[in-house]
Short mmCIF file of C-alpha atoms in Angstrom, two decimals:
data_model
loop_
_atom_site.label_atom_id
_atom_site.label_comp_id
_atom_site.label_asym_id
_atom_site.label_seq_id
_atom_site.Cartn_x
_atom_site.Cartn_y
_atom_site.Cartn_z
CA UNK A 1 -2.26 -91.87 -4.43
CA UNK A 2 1.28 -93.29 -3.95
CA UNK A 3 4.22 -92.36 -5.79
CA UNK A 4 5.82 -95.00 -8.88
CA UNK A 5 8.49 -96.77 -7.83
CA UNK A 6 11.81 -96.04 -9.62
CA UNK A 7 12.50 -98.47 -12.55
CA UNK A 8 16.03 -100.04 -13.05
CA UNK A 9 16.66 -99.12 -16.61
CA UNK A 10 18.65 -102.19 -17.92
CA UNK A 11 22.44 -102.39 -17.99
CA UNK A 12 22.58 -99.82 -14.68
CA UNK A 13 23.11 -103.10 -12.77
CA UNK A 14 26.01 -105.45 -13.04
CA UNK A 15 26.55 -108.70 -11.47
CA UNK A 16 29.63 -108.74 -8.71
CA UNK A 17 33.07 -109.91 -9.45
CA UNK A 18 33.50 -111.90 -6.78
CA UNK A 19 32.26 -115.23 -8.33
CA UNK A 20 33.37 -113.99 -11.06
CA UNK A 21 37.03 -114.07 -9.07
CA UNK A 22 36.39 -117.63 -7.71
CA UNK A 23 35.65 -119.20 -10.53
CA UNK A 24 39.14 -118.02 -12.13
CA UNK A 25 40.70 -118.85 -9.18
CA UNK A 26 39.40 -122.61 -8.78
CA UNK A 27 40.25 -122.82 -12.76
CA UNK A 28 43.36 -121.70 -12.54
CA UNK A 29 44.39 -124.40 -9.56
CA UNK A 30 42.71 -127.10 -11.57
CA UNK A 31 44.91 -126.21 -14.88
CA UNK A 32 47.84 -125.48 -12.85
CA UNK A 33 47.35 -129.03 -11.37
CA UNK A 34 46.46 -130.87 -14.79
CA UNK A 35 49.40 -128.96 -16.44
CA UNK A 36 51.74 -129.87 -13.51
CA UNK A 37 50.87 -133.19 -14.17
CA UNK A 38 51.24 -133.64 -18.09
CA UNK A 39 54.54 -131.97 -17.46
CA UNK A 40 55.66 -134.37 -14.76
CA UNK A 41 55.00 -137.52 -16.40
CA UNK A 42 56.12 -136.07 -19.75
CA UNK A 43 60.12 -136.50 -21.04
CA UNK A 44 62.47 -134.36 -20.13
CA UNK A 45 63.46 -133.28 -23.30
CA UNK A 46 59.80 -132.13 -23.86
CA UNK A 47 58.89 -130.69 -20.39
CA UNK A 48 59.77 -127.13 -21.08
CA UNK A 49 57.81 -126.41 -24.40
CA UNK A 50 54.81 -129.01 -22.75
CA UNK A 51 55.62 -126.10 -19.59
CA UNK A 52 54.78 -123.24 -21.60
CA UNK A 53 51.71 -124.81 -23.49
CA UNK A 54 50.26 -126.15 -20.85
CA UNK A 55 50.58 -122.76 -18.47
CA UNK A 56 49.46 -120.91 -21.66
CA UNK A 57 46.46 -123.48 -22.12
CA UNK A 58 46.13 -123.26 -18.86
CA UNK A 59 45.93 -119.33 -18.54
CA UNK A 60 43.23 -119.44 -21.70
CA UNK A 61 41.01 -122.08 -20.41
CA UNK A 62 41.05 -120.32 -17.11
CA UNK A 63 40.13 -117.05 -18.81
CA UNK A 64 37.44 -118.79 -21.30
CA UNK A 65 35.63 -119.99 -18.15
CA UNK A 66 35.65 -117.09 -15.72
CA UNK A 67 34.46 -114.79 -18.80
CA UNK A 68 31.78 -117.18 -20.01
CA UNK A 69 30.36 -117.52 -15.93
CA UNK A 70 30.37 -113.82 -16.03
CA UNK A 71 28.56 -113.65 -19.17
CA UNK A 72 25.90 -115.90 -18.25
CA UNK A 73 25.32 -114.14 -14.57
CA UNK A 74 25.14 -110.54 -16.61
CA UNK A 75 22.84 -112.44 -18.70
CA UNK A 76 20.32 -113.60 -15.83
CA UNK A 77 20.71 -110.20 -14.27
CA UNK A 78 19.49 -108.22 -17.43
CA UNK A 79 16.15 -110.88 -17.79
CA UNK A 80 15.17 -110.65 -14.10
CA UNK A 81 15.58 -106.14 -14.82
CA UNK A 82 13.79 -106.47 -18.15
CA UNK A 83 11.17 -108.64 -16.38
CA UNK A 84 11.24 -106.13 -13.65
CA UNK A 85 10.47 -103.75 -16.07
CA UNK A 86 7.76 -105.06 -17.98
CA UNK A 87 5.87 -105.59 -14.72
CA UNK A 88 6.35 -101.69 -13.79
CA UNK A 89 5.27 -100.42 -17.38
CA UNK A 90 2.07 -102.46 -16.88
CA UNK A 91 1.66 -101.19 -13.28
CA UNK A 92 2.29 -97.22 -14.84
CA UNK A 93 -0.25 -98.05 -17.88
CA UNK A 94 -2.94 -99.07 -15.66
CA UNK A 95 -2.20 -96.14 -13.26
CA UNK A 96 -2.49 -94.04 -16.14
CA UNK A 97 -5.54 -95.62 -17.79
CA UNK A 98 -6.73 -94.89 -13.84
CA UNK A 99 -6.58 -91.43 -13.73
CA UNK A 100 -7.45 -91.06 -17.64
CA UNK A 101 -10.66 -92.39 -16.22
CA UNK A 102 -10.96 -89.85 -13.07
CA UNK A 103 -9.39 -86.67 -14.88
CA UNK A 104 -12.61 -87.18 -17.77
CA UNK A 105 -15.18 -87.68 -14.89
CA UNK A 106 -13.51 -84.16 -13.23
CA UNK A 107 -13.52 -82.34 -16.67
CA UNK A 108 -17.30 -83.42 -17.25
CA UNK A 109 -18.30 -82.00 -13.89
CA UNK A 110 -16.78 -79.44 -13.79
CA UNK A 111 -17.88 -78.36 -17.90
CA UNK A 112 -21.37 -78.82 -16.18
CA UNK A 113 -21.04 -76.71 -13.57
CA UNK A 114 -19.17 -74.06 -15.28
CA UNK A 115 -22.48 -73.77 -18.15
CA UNK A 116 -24.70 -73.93 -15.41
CA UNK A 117 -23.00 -70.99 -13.42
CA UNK A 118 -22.51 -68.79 -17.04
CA UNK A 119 -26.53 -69.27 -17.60
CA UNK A 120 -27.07 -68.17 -14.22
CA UNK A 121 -24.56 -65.45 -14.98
CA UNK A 122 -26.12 -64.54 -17.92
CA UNK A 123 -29.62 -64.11 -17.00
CA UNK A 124 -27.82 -62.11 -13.93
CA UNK A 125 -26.63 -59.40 -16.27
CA UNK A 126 -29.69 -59.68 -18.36
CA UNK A 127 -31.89 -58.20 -15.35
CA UNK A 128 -29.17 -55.83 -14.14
CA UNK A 129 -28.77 -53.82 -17.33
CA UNK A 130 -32.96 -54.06 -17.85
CA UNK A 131 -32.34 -52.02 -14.43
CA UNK A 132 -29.78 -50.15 -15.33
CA UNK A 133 -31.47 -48.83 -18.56
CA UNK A 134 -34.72 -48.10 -16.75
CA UNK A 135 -32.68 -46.56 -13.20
CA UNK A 136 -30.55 -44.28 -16.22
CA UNK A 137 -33.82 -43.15 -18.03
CA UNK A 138 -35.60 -42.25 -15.20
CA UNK A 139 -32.60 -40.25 -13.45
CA UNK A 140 -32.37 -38.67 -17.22
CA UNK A 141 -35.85 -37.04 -17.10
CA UNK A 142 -35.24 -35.92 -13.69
CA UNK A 143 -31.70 -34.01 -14.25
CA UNK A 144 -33.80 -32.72 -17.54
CA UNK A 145 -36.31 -31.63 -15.76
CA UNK A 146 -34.18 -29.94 -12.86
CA UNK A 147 -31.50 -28.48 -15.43
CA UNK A 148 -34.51 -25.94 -17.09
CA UNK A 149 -35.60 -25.29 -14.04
CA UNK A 150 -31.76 -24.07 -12.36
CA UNK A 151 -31.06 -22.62 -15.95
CA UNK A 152 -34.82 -20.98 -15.83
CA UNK A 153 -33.77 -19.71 -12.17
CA UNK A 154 -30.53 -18.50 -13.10
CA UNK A 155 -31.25 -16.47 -15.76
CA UNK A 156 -33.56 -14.85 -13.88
CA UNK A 157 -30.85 -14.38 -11.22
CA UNK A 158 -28.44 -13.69 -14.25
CA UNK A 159 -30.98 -10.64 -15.33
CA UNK A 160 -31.03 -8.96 -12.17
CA UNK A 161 -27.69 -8.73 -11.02
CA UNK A 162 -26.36 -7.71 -14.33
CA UNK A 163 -29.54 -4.81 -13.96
CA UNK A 164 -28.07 -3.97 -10.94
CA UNK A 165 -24.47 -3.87 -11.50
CA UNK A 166 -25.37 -1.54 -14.66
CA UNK A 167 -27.01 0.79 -12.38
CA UNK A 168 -23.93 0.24 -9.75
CA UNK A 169 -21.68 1.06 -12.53
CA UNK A 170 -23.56 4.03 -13.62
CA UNK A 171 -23.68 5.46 -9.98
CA UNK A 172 -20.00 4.79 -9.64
CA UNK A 173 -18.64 5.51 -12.63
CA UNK A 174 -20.38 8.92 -12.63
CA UNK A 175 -19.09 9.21 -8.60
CA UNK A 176 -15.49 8.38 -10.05
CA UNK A 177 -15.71 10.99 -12.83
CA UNK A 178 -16.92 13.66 -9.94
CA UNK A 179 -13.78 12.45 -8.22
CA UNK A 180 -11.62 12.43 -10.49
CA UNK A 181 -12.22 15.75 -11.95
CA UNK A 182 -12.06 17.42 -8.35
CA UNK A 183 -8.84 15.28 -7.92
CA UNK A 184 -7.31 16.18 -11.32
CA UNK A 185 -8.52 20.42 -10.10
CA UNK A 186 -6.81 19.86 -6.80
CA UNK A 187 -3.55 17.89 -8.48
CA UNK A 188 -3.27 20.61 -11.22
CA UNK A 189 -3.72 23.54 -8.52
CA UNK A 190 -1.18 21.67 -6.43
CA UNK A 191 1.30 21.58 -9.74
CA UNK A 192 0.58 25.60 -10.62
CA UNK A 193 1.47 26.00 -6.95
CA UNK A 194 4.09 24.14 -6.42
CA UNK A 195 5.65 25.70 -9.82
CA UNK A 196 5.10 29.26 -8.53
CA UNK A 197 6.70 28.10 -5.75
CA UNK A 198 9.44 26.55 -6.97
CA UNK A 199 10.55 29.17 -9.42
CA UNK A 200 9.91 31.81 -6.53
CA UNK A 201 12.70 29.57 -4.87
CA UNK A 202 14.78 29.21 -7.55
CA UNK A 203 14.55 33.26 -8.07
CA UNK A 204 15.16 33.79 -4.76
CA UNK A 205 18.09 31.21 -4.86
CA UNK A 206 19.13 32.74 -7.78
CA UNK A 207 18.69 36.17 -6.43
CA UNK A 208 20.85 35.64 -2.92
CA UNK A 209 23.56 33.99 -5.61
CA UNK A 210 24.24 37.04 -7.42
CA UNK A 211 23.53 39.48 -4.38
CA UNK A 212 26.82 36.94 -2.84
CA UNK A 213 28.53 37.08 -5.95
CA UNK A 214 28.05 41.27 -5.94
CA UNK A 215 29.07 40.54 -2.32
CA UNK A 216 32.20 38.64 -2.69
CA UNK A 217 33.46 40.36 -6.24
CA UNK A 218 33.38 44.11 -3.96
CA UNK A 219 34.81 42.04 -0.92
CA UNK A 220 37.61 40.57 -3.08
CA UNK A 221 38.57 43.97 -4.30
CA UNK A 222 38.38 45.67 -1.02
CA UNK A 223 40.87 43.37 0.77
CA UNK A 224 43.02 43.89 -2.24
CA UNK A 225 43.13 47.16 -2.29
CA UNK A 226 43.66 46.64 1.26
CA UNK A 227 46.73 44.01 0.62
CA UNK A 228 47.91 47.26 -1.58
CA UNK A 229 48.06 49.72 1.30
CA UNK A 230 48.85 47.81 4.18
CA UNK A 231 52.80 46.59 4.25
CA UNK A 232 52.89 44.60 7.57
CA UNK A 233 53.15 41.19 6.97
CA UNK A 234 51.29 40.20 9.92
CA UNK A 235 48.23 42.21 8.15
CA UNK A 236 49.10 41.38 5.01
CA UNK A 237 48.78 37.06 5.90
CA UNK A 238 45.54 37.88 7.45
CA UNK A 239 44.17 39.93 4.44
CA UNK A 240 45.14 37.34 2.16
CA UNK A 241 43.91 34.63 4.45
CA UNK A 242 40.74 36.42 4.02
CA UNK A 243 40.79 37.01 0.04
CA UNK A 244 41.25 33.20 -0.13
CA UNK A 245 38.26 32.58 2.19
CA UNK A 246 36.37 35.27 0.53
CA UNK A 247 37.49 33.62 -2.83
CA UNK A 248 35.59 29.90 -1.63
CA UNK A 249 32.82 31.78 -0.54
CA UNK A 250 32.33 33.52 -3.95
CA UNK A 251 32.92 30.04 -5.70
CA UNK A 252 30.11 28.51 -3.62
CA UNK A 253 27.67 31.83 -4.63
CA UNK A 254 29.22 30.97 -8.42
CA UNK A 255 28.22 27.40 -7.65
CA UNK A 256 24.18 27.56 -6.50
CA UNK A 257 23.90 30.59 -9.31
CA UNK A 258 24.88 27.98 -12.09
CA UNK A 259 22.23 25.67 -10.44
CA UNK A 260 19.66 27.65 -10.01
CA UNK A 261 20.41 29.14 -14.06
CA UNK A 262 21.51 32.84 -12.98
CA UNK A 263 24.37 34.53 -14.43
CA UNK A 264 27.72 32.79 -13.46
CA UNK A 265 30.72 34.79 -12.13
CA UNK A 266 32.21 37.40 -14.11
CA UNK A 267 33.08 37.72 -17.53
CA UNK A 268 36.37 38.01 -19.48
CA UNK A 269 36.81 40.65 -22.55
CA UNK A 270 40.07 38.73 -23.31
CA UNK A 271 41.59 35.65 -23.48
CA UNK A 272 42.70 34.07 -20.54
CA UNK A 273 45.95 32.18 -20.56
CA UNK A 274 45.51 28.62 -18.84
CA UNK A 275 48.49 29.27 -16.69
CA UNK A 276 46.39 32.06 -14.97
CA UNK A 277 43.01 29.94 -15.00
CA UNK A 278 44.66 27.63 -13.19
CA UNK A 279 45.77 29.58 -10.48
CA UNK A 280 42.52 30.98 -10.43
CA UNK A 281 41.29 27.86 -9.79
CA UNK A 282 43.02 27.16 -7.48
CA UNK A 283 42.63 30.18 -5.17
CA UNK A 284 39.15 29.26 -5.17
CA UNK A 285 39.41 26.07 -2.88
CA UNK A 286 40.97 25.18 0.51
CA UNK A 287 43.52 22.85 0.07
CA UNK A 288 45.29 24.85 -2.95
CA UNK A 289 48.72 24.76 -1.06
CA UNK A 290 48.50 20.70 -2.05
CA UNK A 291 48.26 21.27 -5.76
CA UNK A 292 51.16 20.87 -8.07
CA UNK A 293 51.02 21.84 -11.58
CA UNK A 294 53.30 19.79 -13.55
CA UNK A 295 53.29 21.70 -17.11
CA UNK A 296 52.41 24.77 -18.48
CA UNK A 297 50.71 25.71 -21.73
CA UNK A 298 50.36 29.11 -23.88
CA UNK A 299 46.97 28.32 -24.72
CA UNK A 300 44.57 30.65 -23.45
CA UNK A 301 40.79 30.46 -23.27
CA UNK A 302 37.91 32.75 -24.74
CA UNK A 303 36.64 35.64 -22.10
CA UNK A 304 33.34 34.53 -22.64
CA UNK A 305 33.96 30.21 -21.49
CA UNK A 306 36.97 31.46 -19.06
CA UNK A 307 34.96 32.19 -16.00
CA UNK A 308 32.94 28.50 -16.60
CA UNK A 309 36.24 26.44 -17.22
CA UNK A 310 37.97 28.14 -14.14
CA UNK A 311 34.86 27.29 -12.22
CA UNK A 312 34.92 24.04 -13.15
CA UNK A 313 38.66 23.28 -12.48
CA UNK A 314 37.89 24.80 -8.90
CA UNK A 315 35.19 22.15 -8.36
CA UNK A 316 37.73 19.29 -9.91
CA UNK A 317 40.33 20.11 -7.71
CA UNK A 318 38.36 20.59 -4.40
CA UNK A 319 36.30 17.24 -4.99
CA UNK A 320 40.48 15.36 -5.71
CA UNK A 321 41.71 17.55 -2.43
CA UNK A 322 38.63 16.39 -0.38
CA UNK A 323 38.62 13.11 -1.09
CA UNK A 324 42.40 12.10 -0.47
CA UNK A 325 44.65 12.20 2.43
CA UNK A 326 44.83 16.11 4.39
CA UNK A 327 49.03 15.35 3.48
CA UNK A 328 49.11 13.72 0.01
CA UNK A 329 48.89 16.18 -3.16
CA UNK A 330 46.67 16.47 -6.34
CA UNK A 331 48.70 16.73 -9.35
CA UNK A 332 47.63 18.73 -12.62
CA UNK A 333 48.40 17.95 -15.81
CA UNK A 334 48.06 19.90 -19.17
CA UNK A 335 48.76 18.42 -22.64
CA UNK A 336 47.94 19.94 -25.80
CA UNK A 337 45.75 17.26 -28.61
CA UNK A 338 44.36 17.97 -31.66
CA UNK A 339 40.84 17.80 -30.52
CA UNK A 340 41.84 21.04 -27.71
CA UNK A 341 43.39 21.12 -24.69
CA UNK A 342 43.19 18.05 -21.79
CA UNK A 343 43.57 19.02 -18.27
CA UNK A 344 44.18 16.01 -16.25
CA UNK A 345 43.48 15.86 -12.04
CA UNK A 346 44.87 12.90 -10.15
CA UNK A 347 45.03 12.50 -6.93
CA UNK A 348 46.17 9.51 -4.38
CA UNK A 349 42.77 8.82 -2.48
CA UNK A 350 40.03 6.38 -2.86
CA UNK A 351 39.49 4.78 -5.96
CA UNK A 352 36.09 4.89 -7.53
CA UNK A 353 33.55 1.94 -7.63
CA UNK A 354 31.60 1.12 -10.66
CA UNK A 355 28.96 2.23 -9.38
CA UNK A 356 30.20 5.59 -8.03
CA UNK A 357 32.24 5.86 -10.88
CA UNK A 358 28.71 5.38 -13.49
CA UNK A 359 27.03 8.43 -10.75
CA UNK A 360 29.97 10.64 -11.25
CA UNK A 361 30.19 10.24 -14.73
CA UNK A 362 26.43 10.55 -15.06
CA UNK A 363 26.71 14.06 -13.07
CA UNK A 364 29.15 15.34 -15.14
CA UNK A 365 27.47 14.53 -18.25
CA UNK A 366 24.78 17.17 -17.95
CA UNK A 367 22.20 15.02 -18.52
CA UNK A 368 20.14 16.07 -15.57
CA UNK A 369 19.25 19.57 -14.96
CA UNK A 370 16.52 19.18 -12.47
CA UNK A 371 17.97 19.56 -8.59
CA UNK A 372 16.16 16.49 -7.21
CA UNK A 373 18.77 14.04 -6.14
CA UNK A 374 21.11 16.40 -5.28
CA UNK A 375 23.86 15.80 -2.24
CA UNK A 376 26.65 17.68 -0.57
CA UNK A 377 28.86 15.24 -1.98
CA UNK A 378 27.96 15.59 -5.59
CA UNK A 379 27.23 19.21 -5.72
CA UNK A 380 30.44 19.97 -6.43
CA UNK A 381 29.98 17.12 -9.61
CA UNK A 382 26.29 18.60 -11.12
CA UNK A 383 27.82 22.28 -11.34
CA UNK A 384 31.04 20.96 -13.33
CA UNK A 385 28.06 18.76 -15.88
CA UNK A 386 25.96 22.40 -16.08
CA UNK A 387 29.03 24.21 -16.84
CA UNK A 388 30.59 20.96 -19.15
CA UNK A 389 27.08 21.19 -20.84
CA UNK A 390 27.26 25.03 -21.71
CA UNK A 391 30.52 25.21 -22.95
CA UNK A 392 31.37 22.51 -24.91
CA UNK A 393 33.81 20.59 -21.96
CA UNK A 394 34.31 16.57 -22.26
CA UNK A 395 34.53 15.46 -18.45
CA UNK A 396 36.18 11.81 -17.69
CA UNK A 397 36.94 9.50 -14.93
CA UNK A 398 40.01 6.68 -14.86
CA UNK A 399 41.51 4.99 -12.19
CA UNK A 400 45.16 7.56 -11.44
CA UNK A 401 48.38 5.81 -11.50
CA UNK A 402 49.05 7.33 -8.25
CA UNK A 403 46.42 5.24 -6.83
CA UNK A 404 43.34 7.36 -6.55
CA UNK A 405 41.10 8.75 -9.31
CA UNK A 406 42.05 10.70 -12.51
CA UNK A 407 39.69 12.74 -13.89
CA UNK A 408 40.04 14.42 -17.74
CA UNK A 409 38.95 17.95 -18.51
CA UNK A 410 38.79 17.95 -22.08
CA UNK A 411 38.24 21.97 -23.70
CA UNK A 412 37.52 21.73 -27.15
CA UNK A 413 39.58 23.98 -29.68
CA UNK A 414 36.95 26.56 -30.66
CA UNK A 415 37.38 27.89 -26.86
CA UNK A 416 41.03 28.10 -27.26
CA UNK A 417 43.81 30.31 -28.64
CA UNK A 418 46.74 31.51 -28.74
CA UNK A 419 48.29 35.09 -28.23
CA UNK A 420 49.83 36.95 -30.71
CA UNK A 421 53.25 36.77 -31.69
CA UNK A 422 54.95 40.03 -30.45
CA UNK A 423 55.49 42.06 -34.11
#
C-alpha cells in the first residue's frame, strides 16, 4: 500500500511574474511609441497637455493589460489545481471505499475466530471446575478423615502427658517443699547464728571501746598529773605530746563505742561553755595547731549533749584538716540564731562532688545505723550522723568561700544556755 500523494490546495500556487513583466514591458514601448507619435504630429501649442494624456493613457493601458494577462494566467492555474484536485479526491474515495472493503472482511474473521476460541474457552473451564469440584471434595473427605484421626491421636497423647506431668509435679513439688523447708532450717540457723555472732562482736567491740575509753580517761589523768609535777620543759613537751596522742586515741575508742551503741565518753554535771568544747575538740585531733577560731560565744551546752557535740566537732575538724593541704588552715566559726547555735567548719581543700556531697550528707543524716558500707574515709562522717541523731544536731554541707567545703553544725536551743549573771 503506497502513500497519497500531497494535494495542492488551491490558491498555494501562483503563476510567475515574469510574463507578467513582459507583457508590461512590450505595452509600455508600444504606448510610449503611439503616444510619441500623436504628440509629434500634433501642434505645438497642444503637445504638452496631448504629452501628459497620452503618457498617462499610456501608463493605464499598459497597466490594464499586464493586470488582465495576469488575471487570466492565475485563472488557468487555479482550473488545472482544482482539476488536479478533483482527480485526487476520487483517487482517496476509492482508496477508502478499498480498505472499507478489506477492514469489514478482517473484522468478520476475526469476530469468527474470536467466538470460536471463547466456546472452546468455555467448555475449557466447564471441565476444569467439574475437576476442580470433584479433586476439592475428594481431598475434603480425606483431610476429614485424617483430622479425627490426629485429633483422636492427640488427645490420647494430650491425656498422658498431662497424667504424667501431674505426677512429675506432685514428685517435685513435694521434693521442693522437702527442700525448701531444710533450706529455710539451714537459712534461719545461719541468721540465729550469724546474729549471736554479730552481737557477740558488737559486745566485744563495744566492750574493748569502753575498756580504751577506761584506758585513755586514767591515761589522760596520769600524764596530767604528771605535766603537774614535772617542771622541765623538755618533759613537760613530751608529756603533753603524749596527752594529745592519748587524747586521739581516746576519741577513736569514743568513736567505735558510739558505733557499736556503748556508752560514749564521759559525762558533764554542768554546762559546758562552747569556748571550752571547742578546745576540747580540738585537742582531740592531729592537726589542731591549723585551727583558728574566729569568734567566741557565752553559750554553753547541757552536761548531758556536751561530751556528743565535742565529739562531733572533733570528727568535723579532723575530716576539714585531713582533707586540705598539711599548710593551709580550717577556720571555725560560731554565730548565735534563733533556732540555737551554728558552728561553721571551712576549710581550703577539695571541693565536694554531687555525688560525694549526697554520701556525706546521707552519713550525717543518721539515717543508717547498720555498719555495712562502712569506710575509713567516712567513719569519721557515720559517728557525727549517730551522735547528730541522738542529740538533736542539724549537720550541713556548702561549697566554703575559701575554696574547699563548709560544713554547718547546727545545736538546737534546748541544748543550750547561758550562765548566770554574777549577783
Amino acid at each position: 500500500m503506497t502513500a497519497p500523494t500531497p494535494i495542492a490546495r488551491p490558491g498555494t500556487e501562483r503563476p510567475p511574474l515574469r510574463p507578467a513583466a513582459l507583457v508590461l514591458l512590450a505595452c509600455a514601448l508600444v504606448t510610449g511609441a503611439l503616444a510619441g507619435t500623436a504628440v509629434a504630429v500634433a501642434p505645438a501649442s497642444a503637445r504638452t497637455p496631448l504629452a501628459w494624456g497620452a503618457s498617462a493613457a499610456a501608463v493605464a493601458l499598459s497597466a490594464a493589460v499586464t493586470v488582465a494577462f495576469h488575471a487570466l494566467r492565475a485563472l488557468a492555474l487555479a482550473r488545472r489545481q482544482l482539476a488536479a484536485a478533483q482527480q485526487e479526491t476520487a483517487r482517496l474515495q476509492q482508496e477508502q471505499a478499498r480498505r472499507a472493503a478489506e477492514f469489514g472482511q478482517e473484522h468478520a474473521r476475526l469476530t469468527a475466530a474470536h467466538a470460536r476460541e471463547l466456546s472452546e474457552l468455555t467448555a475449557e473451564q466447564t471441565r476444569v471446575r467439574e475437576e476442580l469440584i470433584s479433586e476439592h471434595a475428594r481431598v475434603r473427605e480425606e483431610l476429614t478423615a485424617e483430622n479425627a484421626r490426629v485429633q483422636a491421636e492427640l488427645t490420647a497423647e494430650i491425656t498422658r502427658v498431662r497424667t504424667e506431668l501431674t505426677a512429675e509435679n506432685t514428685r517435685v513439688r513435694t521434693e521442693l517443699t522437702a527442700e525448701n523447708t531444710r533450706v529455710r532450717t539451714e537459712l534461719t540457723a545461719r541468721v540465729r547464728t550469724a546474729e549471736s555472732e554479730r552481737a557477740a562482736a558488737l559486745a566485744a567491740c563495744a566492750n574493748a571501746a569502753g575498756r580504751m575509753q577506761a584506758l585513755a580517761t586514767g591515761m589522760l589523768a596520769d600524764l596530767r598529773e604528771m605535766e603537774g609535777r614535772h617542771a622541765d620543759e623538755d618533759v613537760l613537751t613530751d608529756l603533753l605530746h603524749l596527752d594529745h596522742r592519748t587524747a586521739q586515741a581516746g576519741r577513736i575508742a569514743d568513736s567505735v563505742a558510739v558505733l557499736t551503741g556503748a556508752r560514749s565518753g564521759r559525762r558533764w554535771a554542768r554546762p559546758i561553755v562552747m569556748e571550752s568544747i571547742l578546745r576540747g575538740a580540738m585537742g582531740r585531733i592531729g592537726g589542731y595547731q591549723r585551727v583558728r577560731v574566729h569568734s567566741a560565744s557565752e553559750v554553753a551546752v547541757a552536761g548531758h549533749a556536751a561530751e556528743g557535740v565535742m565529739h562531733a566537732l572533733a570528727e568535723l575538724l579532723d575530716n576539714a584538716a585531713n582533707f586540705s593541704p598539711p599548710t593551709s588552715e580550717v577556720h571555725v566559726y560560731i554565730e548565735e540564731v534563733a533556732s540555737g547555735v551554728i558552728v561553721s567548719v571551712e576549710d581550703s581543700g577539695l571541693v565536694m562532688g554531687p555525688v560525694q556531697q549526697r554520701r556525706a550528707e546521707r552519713a550525717v543524716s543518721g539515717e543508717t545505723t547498720g555498719l555495712g558500707g562502712l569506710s575509713g574515709t567516712r567513719l569519721g562522717l557515720a559517728v557525727v550522723g549517730r551522735l547528730a541523731r541522738k542529740h538533736g544536731l542539724t549537720v550541713s554541707f556548702r561549697p566554703s568561700a575559701r575554696g574547699g567545703t563548709g560544713v554547718l553544725l547546727l545545736i538546737p536551743q534546748e541544748l543550750l544556755s547561758r550562765p548566770s549573771d554574777p549577783t
